[in-house]
Coordinates of C-alpha atoms and ligand atoms in Angstrom, one line a residue:
M1 CA -9.4 -5.4 -4.3
P2 CA -10.3 -2.2 -6.3
R3 CA -7.4 -0.7 -8.1
P4 CA -6.4 2.5 -6.3
S5 CA -7.3 5.4 -8.6
F6 CA -3.9 6.9 -8.7
L7 CA -2.1 3.8 -9.9
P8 CA -1.8 4.4 -13.7
A9 CA 0.7 7.2 -13.0
F10 CA 3.0 4.6 -11.4
A11 CA 3.3 2.0 -14.1
L12 CA 6.9 2.9 -14.3
F13 CA 7.6 2.0 -10.7
A14 CA 6.6 -1.6 -11.4
A15 CA 3.9 -2.0 -8.8
L16 CA 2.7 -5.5 -8.1
I17 CA -1.0 -5.1 -7.8
R18 CA -2.6 -7.6 -5.4
A19 CA -4.7 -8.1 -2.4
E20 CA -2.6 -10.4 -0.5
P21 CA -0.2 -10.6 2.4
Y22 CA 3.2 -8.9 2.3
N23 CA 5.5 -11.4 3.8
T24 CA 8.5 -11.2 6.1
F25 CA 11.8 -12.9 5.1
D26 CA 10.3 -16.2 6.2
G27 CA 8.0 -16.1 3.2
P28 CA 4.4 -17.4 2.7
G29 CA 2.6 -18.0 6.0
F30 CA 4.6 -15.2 7.7
P31 CA 2.9 -12.0 6.9
A32 CA 4.4 -8.6 7.8
C33 CA 1.1 -7.1 6.6
N34 CA -2.0 -9.2 6.3
D35 CA -3.4 -7.6 3.1
V36 CA -1.8 -4.9 0.9
A37 CA -3.0 -3.4 -2.3
A38 CA 0.4 -2.9 -4.1
V39 CA 4.1 -3.2 -3.7
Y40 CA 6.3 -0.6 -5.5
S41 CA 9.9 -1.0 -6.2
P42 CA 11.2 2.5 -7.0
S43 CA 14.8 3.1 -7.8
T44 CA 15.4 6.7 -6.8
V45 CA 14.6 8.9 -3.9
D46 CA 12.6 11.2 -6.3
E47 CA 10.4 8.3 -7.3
M48 CA 9.7 7.5 -3.6
V49 CA 8.8 11.2 -3.1
T50 CA 6.4 10.9 -6.0
I51 CA 4.8 7.8 -4.7
V52 CA 4.3 9.3 -1.2
G53 CA 3.0 12.5 -2.7
D54 CA 0.3 10.7 -4.7
A55 CA -0.6 8.5 -1.7
T56 CA -1.0 11.7 0.3
R57 CA -3.4 13.1 -2.2
N58 CA -5.4 9.9 -2.2
N59 CA -5.1 9.4 1.6
T60 CA -3.7 5.9 0.9
P61 CA -1.8 4.2 3.7
V62 CA 1.9 3.7 2.9
R63 CA 4.7 1.7 4.6
A64 CA 8.3 1.5 3.6
S65 CA 10.0 -1.9 3.7
G66 CA 13.7 -2.9 3.4
K67 CA 14.3 -6.6 3.5
G68 CA 11.3 -7.7 5.5
H69 CA 13.7 -9.0 8.2
M70 CA 11.1 -8.8 11.0
W71 CA 8.7 -11.1 12.7
Y72 CA 4.9 -10.9 12.9
D73 CA 2.2 -8.9 11.2
T74 CA 3.0 -5.6 12.7
M75 CA 4.5 -3.6 9.8
C76 CA 1.3 -2.0 8.5
S77 CA -2.1 -1.2 9.9
D78 CA -4.9 -3.7 9.0
D79 CA -6.1 -1.5 6.0
P80 CA -6.1 -3.5 2.7
S81 CA -5.6 -0.3 0.7
T82 CA -2.1 0.0 2.1
I83 CA 0.8 0.2 -0.4
I84 CA 4.4 -0.8 0.3
I85 CA 7.4 1.0 -0.9
R86 CA 10.1 -1.6 -1.2
T87 CA 13.4 0.4 -0.8
E88 CA 15.9 -2.2 -2.0
N89 CA 16.6 -0.7 -5.4
V90 CA 17.1 2.8 -3.8
N91 CA 20.6 1.9 -2.6
G92 CA 23.1 4.6 -3.6
I93 CA 26.2 5.4 -1.5
S94 CA 27.9 8.7 -1.9
N95 CA 29.9 11.5 -0.3
F96 CA 32.4 9.3 1.4
S97 CA 34.5 11.4 3.7
L98 CA 37.2 10.2 6.0
E99 CA 40.4 12.3 6.2
E100 CA 43.8 10.7 6.6
G101 CA 44.4 10.5 10.4
A102 CA 40.8 11.6 11.4
I103 CA 39.1 9.6 14.1
D104 CA 35.8 9.6 12.2
G105 CA 34.0 10.8 9.0
S106 CA 30.7 10.4 7.3
I107 CA 28.9 9.0 4.3
M108 CA 25.5 9.5 2.7
I109 CA 23.5 6.3 2.1
E110 CA 20.0 5.7 0.7
A111 CA 17.1 3.8 2.2
G112 CA 17.9 0.4 0.7
V113 CA 21.5 0.1 1.6
T114 CA 22.2 -3.0 3.7
F115 CA 24.9 -3.6 6.3
F116 CA 26.9 -5.9 4.0
Q117 CA 26.7 -3.6 1.0
L118 CA 27.9 -0.7 3.1
A119 CA 30.6 -2.8 4.8
E120 CA 32.0 -3.9 1.5
Y121 CA 32.0 -0.4 0.2
L122 CA 33.7 1.0 3.3
H123 CA 36.3 -1.8 3.7
E124 CA 37.6 -1.1 0.1
R125 CA 38.2 2.4 1.3
G126 CA 39.7 1.6 4.7
A127 CA 36.6 2.5 6.7
S128 CA 33.8 0.9 8.7
V129 CA 30.7 1.8 10.8
G130 CA 32.2 0.6 14.0
Y131 CA 29.7 -1.2 16.2
T132 CA 26.4 0.3 15.0
L133 CA 25.6 -3.1 13.4
V134 CA 22.7 -5.5 13.3
N135 CA 23.0 -8.2 10.7
W136 CA 24.0 -8.6 7.1
N137 CA 21.0 -8.6 4.9
I138 CA 19.1 -5.8 6.6
T139 CA 18.8 -2.1 5.7
L140 CA 20.3 0.6 8.0
A141 CA 17.1 2.6 7.4
G142 CA 14.8 -0.2 8.5
S143 CA 17.1 -0.8 11.6
I144 CA 17.0 2.8 12.6
A145 CA 13.3 3.0 12.1
M146 CA 12.8 0.2 14.6
G147 CA 15.5 0.9 17.1
A148 CA 17.6 -2.1 16.2
H149 CA 20.9 -2.6 17.9
R150 CA 24.0 -4.8 18.5
S151 CA 25.1 -6.1 21.9
S152 CA 27.4 -3.8 23.9
L153 CA 27.4 -2.0 27.2
R154 CA 30.6 -0.1 26.4
E155 CA 30.1 1.2 22.8
E156 CA 27.3 2.9 21.1
S157 CA 25.4 0.1 19.5
M158 CA 22.0 1.4 18.6
V159 CA 22.2 1.8 14.8
A160 CA 20.6 5.2 15.3
A161 CA 23.6 6.2 17.3
G162 CA 25.5 6.4 14.0
A163 CA 23.0 8.6 12.2
M164 CA 24.0 12.3 11.8
E165 CA 21.0 13.3 9.5
L166 CA 17.8 11.5 8.6
H167 CA 16.1 12.6 5.4
I168 CA 12.5 11.7 5.8
I169 CA 9.7 11.9 3.3
D170 CA 6.8 13.1 5.4
G171 CA 3.1 12.7 5.2
S172 CA 2.8 15.7 2.9
G173 CA 5.3 14.3 0.5
N174 CA 8.1 16.7 1.5
L175 CA 11.6 15.5 2.1
R176 CA 12.6 16.9 5.5
V177 CA 16.2 16.8 6.9
V178 CA 16.3 16.0 10.6
T179 CA 19.8 16.7 12.0
R180 CA 21.1 15.1 15.2
D181 CA 20.2 17.3 18.1
E182 CA 19.5 15.8 21.5
N183 CA 17.6 19.0 22.4
S184 CA 15.1 18.6 19.6
D185 CA 12.0 16.5 19.9
E186 CA 12.0 16.1 16.1
W187 CA 15.4 14.4 16.4
L188 CA 14.5 12.3 19.5
A189 CA 11.4 11.1 17.7
A190 CA 13.2 10.4 14.4
S191 CA 15.9 8.5 16.1
T192 CA 13.4 5.6 16.8
S193 CA 10.5 6.6 14.6
L194 CA 8.8 3.1 14.0
G195 CA 8.4 4.4 10.5
L196 CA 5.6 6.6 11.7
L197 CA 7.1 10.0 10.7
G198 CA 7.5 8.8 7.1
V199 CA 9.9 7.1 4.8
I200 CA 13.6 7.4 5.7
A201 CA 14.9 8.1 2.2
R202 CA 18.5 8.6 3.0
M203 CA 20.8 9.4 5.8
K204 CA 24.2 10.8 6.7
F205 CA 26.0 8.2 8.7
K206 CA 29.1 8.2 10.9
I207 CA 32.1 6.1 9.8
Y208 CA 35.5 5.3 11.3
P209 CA 38.9 4.0 10.1
D210 CA 38.7 0.2 9.5
F211 CA 40.0 -2.0 12.3
K212 CA 40.5 -5.6 13.3
V213 CA 39.0 -7.4 16.2
Y214 CA 39.2 -10.8 17.9
A215 CA 36.3 -13.0 18.8
E216 CA 36.6 -15.2 21.9
Q217 CA 34.1 -17.6 23.4
K218 CA 34.0 -19.4 26.8
I219 CA 31.5 -21.8 28.3
L220 CA 30.2 -20.9 31.7
P221 CA 28.0 -23.0 34.0
E222 CA 24.6 -21.5 34.5
N223 CA 25.2 -20.5 38.2
E224 CA 28.2 -18.4 37.3
V225 CA 26.0 -16.2 35.2
L226 CA 22.8 -16.3 37.3
D227 CA 24.7 -15.6 40.5
G228 CA 27.5 -13.8 38.9
D229 CA 28.5 -10.2 38.0
I230 CA 26.7 -10.0 34.7
Y231 CA 27.6 -6.4 34.1
G232 CA 31.3 -7.3 34.7
L233 CA 31.2 -10.1 32.2
I234 CA 29.9 -7.8 29.4
A235 CA 30.8 -4.2 30.0
P236 CA 34.6 -4.6 29.5
Y237 CA 34.3 -5.6 25.9
A238 CA 33.5 -3.7 22.7
T239 CA 30.7 -6.2 22.1
A240 CA 29.6 -9.3 24.1
N241 CA 26.6 -11.5 24.7
F242 CA 25.5 -14.8 26.2
W243 CA 23.8 -17.8 24.6
W244 CA 21.8 -19.8 27.1
W245 CA 21.2 -23.5 26.9
P246 CA 18.5 -24.1 29.6
F247 CA 18.4 -27.9 29.5
L248 CA 22.2 -28.2 29.8
R249 CA 22.4 -25.3 32.3
Q250 CA 25.3 -23.7 30.4
F251 CA 26.0 -20.4 28.7
H252 CA 28.3 -19.5 25.9
H253 CA 29.9 -16.2 26.7
R254 CA 31.0 -14.5 23.4
Y255 CA 33.0 -11.3 23.4
Y256 CA 34.9 -9.2 20.9
D257 CA 37.4 -6.4 21.1
V258 CA 39.9 -4.4 19.0
V259 CA 43.4 -5.7 18.1
P260 CA 46.2 -4.0 16.3
T261 CA 46.0 -4.6 12.5
N262 CA 49.2 -6.6 12.6
A263 CA 48.1 -8.9 15.4
S264 CA 47.2 -11.7 13.0
D265 CA 47.0 -12.5 9.3
Q266 CA 43.8 -14.4 9.9
E267 CA 40.7 -13.1 8.1
G268 CA 37.9 -14.7 10.0
F269 CA 34.4 -14.5 8.6
Q270 CA 31.5 -15.3 10.8
S271 CA 28.2 -17.0 9.8
T272 CA 25.3 -17.4 12.2
F273 CA 22.8 -18.7 9.6
S274 CA 24.6 -20.8 7.0
V275 CA 23.4 -24.4 6.7
T276 CA 23.5 -27.1 4.1
K277 CA 20.3 -28.7 3.1
A278 CA 21.4 -32.0 4.7
E279 CA 22.0 -30.2 8.0
A280 CA 18.7 -28.4 7.9
D281 CA 16.9 -31.7 7.2
I282 CA 18.4 -33.3 10.3
A283 CA 17.4 -30.3 12.4
L284 CA 14.0 -30.1 10.9
G285 CA 13.3 -33.8 11.6
L286 CA 14.4 -33.6 15.2
L287 CA 12.7 -30.3 16.0
N288 CA 9.4 -31.3 14.3
S289 CA 9.3 -34.5 16.5
G290 CA 10.0 -32.1 19.4
K291 CA 6.6 -30.6 18.9
Y292 CA 5.2 -33.7 20.5
S293 CA 7.8 -34.7 23.1
S294 CA 10.7 -33.0 24.8
V295 CA 13.1 -35.9 24.2
P296 CA 14.1 -34.9 20.6
N297 CA 14.3 -31.3 21.8
I298 CA 16.8 -32.3 24.4
A299 CA 18.8 -34.1 21.7
A300 CA 18.6 -31.0 19.5
E301 CA 19.9 -28.8 22.3
E302 CA 22.8 -31.1 23.0
L303 CA 23.7 -31.2 19.3
F304 CA 23.4 -27.4 18.8
F305 CA 25.4 -26.7 22.0
A306 CA 28.2 -29.0 20.8
L307 CA 28.3 -27.4 17.4
W308 CA 28.1 -23.9 18.7
S309 CA 31.1 -24.5 21.0
F310 CA 33.3 -24.4 17.9
P311 CA 33.9 -21.1 16.1
N312 CA 31.2 -20.3 13.6
F313 CA 33.9 -18.8 11.4
R314 CA 35.8 -19.5 8.3
E315 CA 39.0 -18.1 6.9
K316 CA 37.7 -15.7 4.2
S317 CA 40.7 -16.1 1.9
T318 CA 40.5 -19.9 1.7
D319 CA 36.9 -20.7 2.9
Q320 CA 38.4 -23.2 5.4
A321 CA 36.7 -23.8 8.7
I322 CA 38.4 -22.1 11.7
L323 CA 38.6 -24.6 14.6
T324 CA 40.1 -22.7 17.5
W325 CA 39.4 -19.6 19.5
P326 CA 40.2 -16.7 19.4
V327 CA 39.4 -15.8 15.9
Y328 CA 40.8 -12.6 14.2
G329 CA 39.8 -10.6 11.3
W330 CA 38.3 -7.3 10.0
N331 CA 35.6 -5.9 12.2
Y332 CA 32.6 -6.4 10.0
D333 CA 33.6 -9.9 8.9
V334 CA 34.1 -11.0 12.5
L335 CA 31.3 -9.1 14.1
I336 CA 28.6 -10.0 11.5
G337 CA 30.0 -11.8 8.4
G338 CA 27.3 -13.3 6.2
L339 CA 26.7 -16.6 4.4
Y340 CA 29.5 -19.1 3.5
P341 CA 29.8 -19.6 -0.3
G342 CA 27.4 -22.2 -1.5
Y343 CA 25.3 -22.3 1.7
G344 CA 21.8 -21.3 2.3
T345 CA 20.1 -19.7 5.4
E346 CA 18.1 -21.7 7.9
W347 CA 14.9 -20.2 6.6
D348 CA 15.8 -21.1 3.0
F349 CA 15.6 -24.7 4.0
G350 CA 12.4 -24.5 6.1
L351 CA 13.8 -23.8 9.6
R352 CA 11.6 -20.9 10.7
G353 CA 10.8 -19.5 14.0
F354 CA 8.9 -17.3 16.4
T355 CA 10.6 -14.9 18.7
L356 CA 10.2 -12.6 21.7
E357 CA 12.6 -9.9 22.8
L358 CA 12.3 -7.8 25.9
A359 CA 14.7 -5.3 27.4
F360 CA 15.2 -4.8 31.1
P361 CA 17.6 -2.5 33.1
V362 CA 20.9 -4.3 33.3
T363 CA 20.8 -3.6 37.1
Q364 CA 18.1 -6.2 37.3
A365 CA 19.9 -8.7 35.0
N366 CA 20.3 -11.4 37.7
A367 CA 16.7 -11.2 38.8
V368 CA 15.4 -11.4 35.2
L369 CA 17.5 -14.5 34.3
K370 CA 16.6 -16.2 37.6
R371 CA 12.9 -15.5 36.9
V372 CA 13.3 -17.2 33.6
R373 CA 15.1 -20.1 35.2
K374 CA 12.2 -20.4 37.7
A375 CA 9.8 -20.6 34.8
F376 CA 11.8 -23.4 33.2
D377 CA 11.9 -25.2 36.6
D378 CA 8.2 -24.9 37.1
E379 CA 7.6 -26.7 33.9
L380 CA 10.0 -29.4 34.9
L381 CA 7.9 -30.0 38.0
K382 CA 5.0 -30.6 35.7
G383 CA 7.0 -33.1 33.7
K384 CA 7.7 -30.8 30.8
V385 CA 11.4 -30.2 29.9
M386 CA 11.9 -26.9 28.2
T387 CA 14.9 -26.5 26.0
S388 CA 16.4 -24.0 23.4
T389 CA 15.1 -25.1 20.0
Y390 CA 17.3 -22.6 18.3
R391 CA 20.7 -23.3 16.7
S392 CA 22.5 -20.7 18.8
G393 CA 20.6 -21.0 22.1
I394 CA 18.6 -18.2 23.8
N395 CA 20.3 -14.9 22.9
I396 CA 21.0 -12.6 25.9
K397 CA 22.1 -9.3 24.6
F398 CA 23.0 -5.9 26.0
G399 CA 22.6 -2.3 25.1
K400 CA 24.4 0.9 26.2
A401 CA 22.0 3.6 27.3
Y402 CA 21.0 6.0 24.4
F403 CA 18.5 8.7 24.8
D404 CA 15.5 9.1 22.5
L405 CA 11.7 8.9 22.9
L406 CA 10.9 5.3 21.9
G407 CA 14.2 3.4 21.9
Q408 CA 14.6 0.2 23.9
V409 CA 17.6 1.6 25.8
T410 CA 16.4 5.1 26.6
Y411 CA 16.5 6.4 30.2
D412 CA 15.1 8.9 32.7
T413 CA 11.6 7.3 32.2
A414 CA 8.5 7.4 34.4
D415 CA 9.0 3.8 35.6
G416 CA 11.7 5.1 37.9
A417 CA 14.0 2.2 37.0
D418 CA 17.7 2.8 36.5
W419 CA 18.2 2.4 32.7
S420 CA 21.3 4.6 32.8
K421 CA 23.7 1.6 33.1
G422 CA 22.2 0.1 30.0
A423 CA 19.9 -2.8 29.3
I424 CA 19.8 -6.6 29.1
M425 CA 17.7 -8.1 26.3
F426 CA 16.1 -11.5 26.6
D427 CA 15.8 -12.6 23.0
F428 CA 14.1 -16.0 22.8
P429 CA 13.9 -17.4 19.3
T430 CA 12.1 -20.7 19.0
F431 CA 11.5 -23.2 16.3
K432 CA 8.1 -23.1 14.6
P433 CA 7.1 -26.7 13.7
T434 CA 6.1 -27.3 10.1
V435 CA 3.8 -30.2 11.2
G436 CA 0.4 -30.4 12.8
D437 CA -1.1 -27.1 14.0
G438 CA 2.3 -25.5 13.8
L439 CA 2.4 -24.6 17.5
R440 CA 5.4 -25.3 19.7
Y441 CA 5.8 -28.0 22.3
N442 CA 4.1 -26.7 25.5
E443 CA 2.9 -23.6 23.5
P444 CA 1.2 -21.9 26.5
F445 CA 4.5 -21.7 28.3
Y446 CA 5.9 -19.1 25.9
H447 CA 2.9 -16.8 26.4
E448 CA 2.9 -17.2 30.2
L449 CA 6.6 -16.4 30.3
A450 CA 6.2 -13.2 28.3
T451 CA 3.3 -12.2 30.5
A452 CA 5.2 -12.9 33.7
L453 CA 8.2 -10.9 32.6
V454 CA 6.1 -7.9 31.5
E455 CA 4.1 -8.0 34.7
E456 CA 7.0 -8.4 37.1
F457 CA 9.7 -6.1 35.6
P458 CA 10.1 -2.7 34.0
C459 CA 10.6 -3.9 30.4
R460 CA 10.4 -2.7 26.9
P461 CA 9.7 -4.6 23.7
H462 CA 11.9 -4.8 20.7
W463 CA 9.8 -3.2 17.9
T464 CA 10.1 -6.0 15.3
K465 CA 10.4 -9.1 17.5
N466 CA 7.2 -9.3 19.3
T467 CA 3.5 -10.2 18.7
R468 CA 0.7 -7.8 19.0
E469 CA -0.2 -9.5 22.2
V470 CA 3.2 -8.6 23.8
F471 CA 3.0 -5.0 22.6
Q472 CA -0.5 -4.7 24.1
Q473 CA 0.8 -6.0 27.4
S474 CA 4.0 -4.1 27.6
K475 CA 2.8 -0.6 26.5
K476 CA 2.0 0.3 30.1
N477 CA 5.7 0.2 30.8
L478 CA 6.4 3.0 28.4
D479 CA 6.8 6.5 29.6
P480 CA 3.5 8.4 28.9
E481 CA 5.4 11.7 28.5
H482 CA 7.7 10.2 25.9
L483 CA 4.6 8.8 24.0
A484 CA 2.9 12.2 24.1
R485 CA 6.0 14.0 22.8
F486 CA 6.4 11.5 20.1
K487 CA 2.8 11.8 19.1
A488 CA 3.1 15.6 18.8
V489 CA 6.0 15.1 16.3
R490 CA 4.1 12.4 14.5
E491 CA 1.1 14.8 14.1
S492 CA 3.4 17.4 12.6
F493 CA 5.1 15.0 10.1
D494 CA 2.1 12.9 9.3
P495 CA -1.1 14.8 10.2
N496 CA -3.4 12.3 8.3
G497 CA -1.7 9.2 9.7
I498 CA -0.9 7.6 6.3
F499 CA 2.2 5.9 7.8
K500 CA 0.2 4.2 10.5
S501 CA 1.2 0.7 11.7
V502 CA -0.3 -1.8 14.2
V503 CA 2.5 -0.9 16.6
G504 CA 1.6 2.8 16.4
E505 CA -2.0 2.0 16.9
I506 CA -1.3 -0.1 20.0
L507 CA 0.8 2.7 21.4
E508 CA -2.3 5.0 20.9
L509 CA -0.4 7.4 18.7
Y510 CA -3.5 7.8 16.5
Ligands
FAD601 C1 18.2 -12.8 10.9 C2 17.9 -11.5 11.6 C3 18.8 -11.0 12.6 C4 18.4 -9.9 13.3 N1 19.3 -9.4 14.2 C5 19.0 -8.3 15.0 C6 19.9 -7.8 16.0 O1 20.9 -8.4 16.2 N2 19.5 -6.7 16.7 C7 18.3 -6.1 16.4 O2 18.0 -5.1 17.1 N3 17.5 -6.5 15.5 C8 17.8 -7.6 14.7 N4 16.9 -8.0 13.8 C9 15.7 -7.3 13.5 C10 15.9 -6.2 12.4 O3 17.0 -5.4 12.7 C11 14.7 -5.3 12.2 O4 13.5 -6.1 12.1 C12 14.8 -4.3 11.1 O5 13.8 -3.4 11.2 C13 14.7 -5.0 9.7 O6 15.1 -4.1 8.7 P1 14.6 -4.4 7.2 O7 15.5 -3.5 6.4 O8 14.6 -5.8 6.8 O9 13.1 -3.7 7.2 P2 11.7 -4.4 7.1 O10 11.7 -5.7 7.9 O11 11.3 -4.4 5.7 O12 10.9 -3.3 7.9 C14 10.9 -3.3 9.4 C15 10.0 -2.1 9.8 O13 10.7 -0.9 9.5 C16 9.9 -0.1 8.7 N5 10.9 0.5 7.7 C17 11.7 -0.2 6.9 N6 12.4 0.6 6.1 C18 12.0 1.9 6.4 C19 12.3 3.2 5.9 N7 13.2 3.4 4.9 N8 11.7 4.2 6.4 C20 10.7 4.1 7.4 N9 10.4 2.9 7.9 C21 11.0 1.8 7.4 C22 8.9 -1.0 8.1 O14 7.7 -0.3 7.7 C23 8.7 -2.0 9.2 O15 7.8 -1.5 10.1 C24 17.2 -9.2 13.0 C25 16.3 -9.7 12.1 C26 16.7 -10.9 11.4 C27 15.7 -11.4 10.4
NAG602 C1 18.5 -10.9 1.3 O1 17.1 -10.9 1.7 C2 16.3 -11.0 0.5 C3 14.8 -10.9 1.1 O2 14.6 -11.8 2.1 C4 16.5 -12.2 -0.3 O3 15.7 -12.2 -1.5 C5 18.0 -12.3 -0.7 O4 18.3 -13.5 -1.4 C6 18.9 -12.2 0.5 N1 20.3 -12.1 0.2 C7 21.2 -12.8 0.7 C8 22.6 -12.6 0.3 O5 21.0 -13.6 1.6
NAG603 C1 27.3 15.5 -1.2 O1 28.1 16.6 -0.8 C2 27.9 17.8 -1.6 C3 28.9 18.8 -1.2 O2 28.9 19.0 0.2 C4 26.5 18.2 -1.6 O3 26.3 19.3 -2.4 C5 25.6 17.1 -2.0 O4 24.2 17.4 -1.9 C6 25.9 15.8 -1.2 N1 25.2 14.7 -1.8 C7 24.2 14.1 -1.1 C8 23.6 12.9 -1.8 O5 23.8 14.4 0.0
NAG604 C1 52.7 -4.4 15.4 O1 53.1 -3.1 15.1 C2 53.5 -2.4 16.2 C3 53.8 -0.9 15.8 O2 54.3 -0.9 14.6 C4 54.8 -3.1 16.7 O3 55.3 -2.4 17.9 C5 54.4 -4.5 17.1 O4 55.6 -5.2 17.5 C6 53.8 -5.2 15.9 N1 53.3 -6.5 16.4 C7 53.4 -7.6 15.7 C8 52.8 -8.9 16.3 O5 54.0 -7.7 14.7

């Protein structure tokens, strides 16, 4: 790879010059970009402005990256002269403002600020971001760029819903402030920008007084969900979701809501991803043999289901396991949490996966889940037992409607479907074997299922949880007028397309 001519000026930003993949959180073998020229790690917004300005002059493609917590090679375009601006060292928090007795306030955060960093800062000051949450080690800027969200039909749960201003370094190297305004296409594009308008450098974000919540979980037989009032099981709660165990034909129904601060002294702390090496090795052994036969996969689903029926929480003050529902604690600790002291993540110990996430109008929730059930049953008839190969089952999430141009839960779209009641998301994480060709047991099934869902329902892809193939298939479901309006804003922010990505190209925004 030739060294881009402008590089000497940047020695101080510690670029790593290379011609190699830029990986996701899953590491080598899991590229977010197949081939990049350099990765910069600036530590101030001004340095980011300088890097983009120079890239502009050289017409060098640029993508920002937070923690790489995405799947698949869709972050960049396939141009090996692309440079990455890693935002993690640009992580200042300032201008905390929450008046005594006020219902909300605001804070200014930089691109690299993660959910757990912000939560800790706010908790010390008696504040929180409410439900605009995704996961712990992920940046708010990266989440807003890609339209990420929590699971709720009642509360605003798109992370973008908390943004009051987005400060974006555009394709001319200028820092533009885009202020929330539902009547402005600039705002509606910036709200889910796919990183195509430029680098989100900082943002003003909405905060609330801190509060406590409970977490409760029940087990429901499959028919009570498939034939049940799905909306009614989810909408009453501040946040709620299902985890589906298709072999066992059961669901876990998890829900959370506010409690008075004095309701309990418990300080529950959730962890979805903590494992010990020994636990990971057992799972890896079972799931790898499940590449060749469904028998170990069935055993794995039974094991995971049994473990997942207990609270995945510990008491924060003592690090003791919490064994009974409901669990109480501060909102961020209970809703998200993090890693238990001394534990690693699943991916630290070699448990890595593929995923697929599609959103459908919640009014069609029963039909969607029944269609997936039919797909599982069709395999059974062919003698292939399909299971969940993921520790917490198949994740069925929900999203309150939120209007912008490219968000997963937007409404009033040309497909004529009723998205106004919100969306159901089918989020299907699966284990990626580390043996043989690395493909899953009955691999074609996963592709056929995605195709069937995209063909048979109005549905929208999550922007970081799908393959290029799924984006190609599902783009026809997007509103052409929304795409055209987005493209017009993109052309004004980035006339030369330096922030281009594979996703943007598939959507024909270039
Ligand atoms: C364990 C795990 C759990 C997750 N849970 C959820 C969930 O519950 N709900 C959900 O919706 N998603 C979830 N996600 C997906 C995640 O929210 C998104 O992939 C998010 O974009 C990752 O942010 P990041 O900071 O790691 O950014 P990266 O992965 O580094 O980047 C993601 C994309 O955003 C762009 N980008 C990043 N930063 C900026 C910036 N400052 N300006 C412009 N563009 C930028 C990148 O170019 C790239 O295209 C999860 C992911 C993981 C790994
Ligand atoms: C957060 O993610 C980064 C990148 O994947 C990783 O290097 C770091 O160890 C993670 N931090 C925690 C606390 O998990
Ligand atoms: C913080 O607020 C002050 C006063 O309103 C303003 O001048 C300053 O620019 C703000 N800081 C940031 C980082 O936005
Ligand atoms: C919590 O505080 C409220 C208001 O001060 C009080 O009425 C209630 O009895 C308290 N509840 C408990 C469980 O202590």
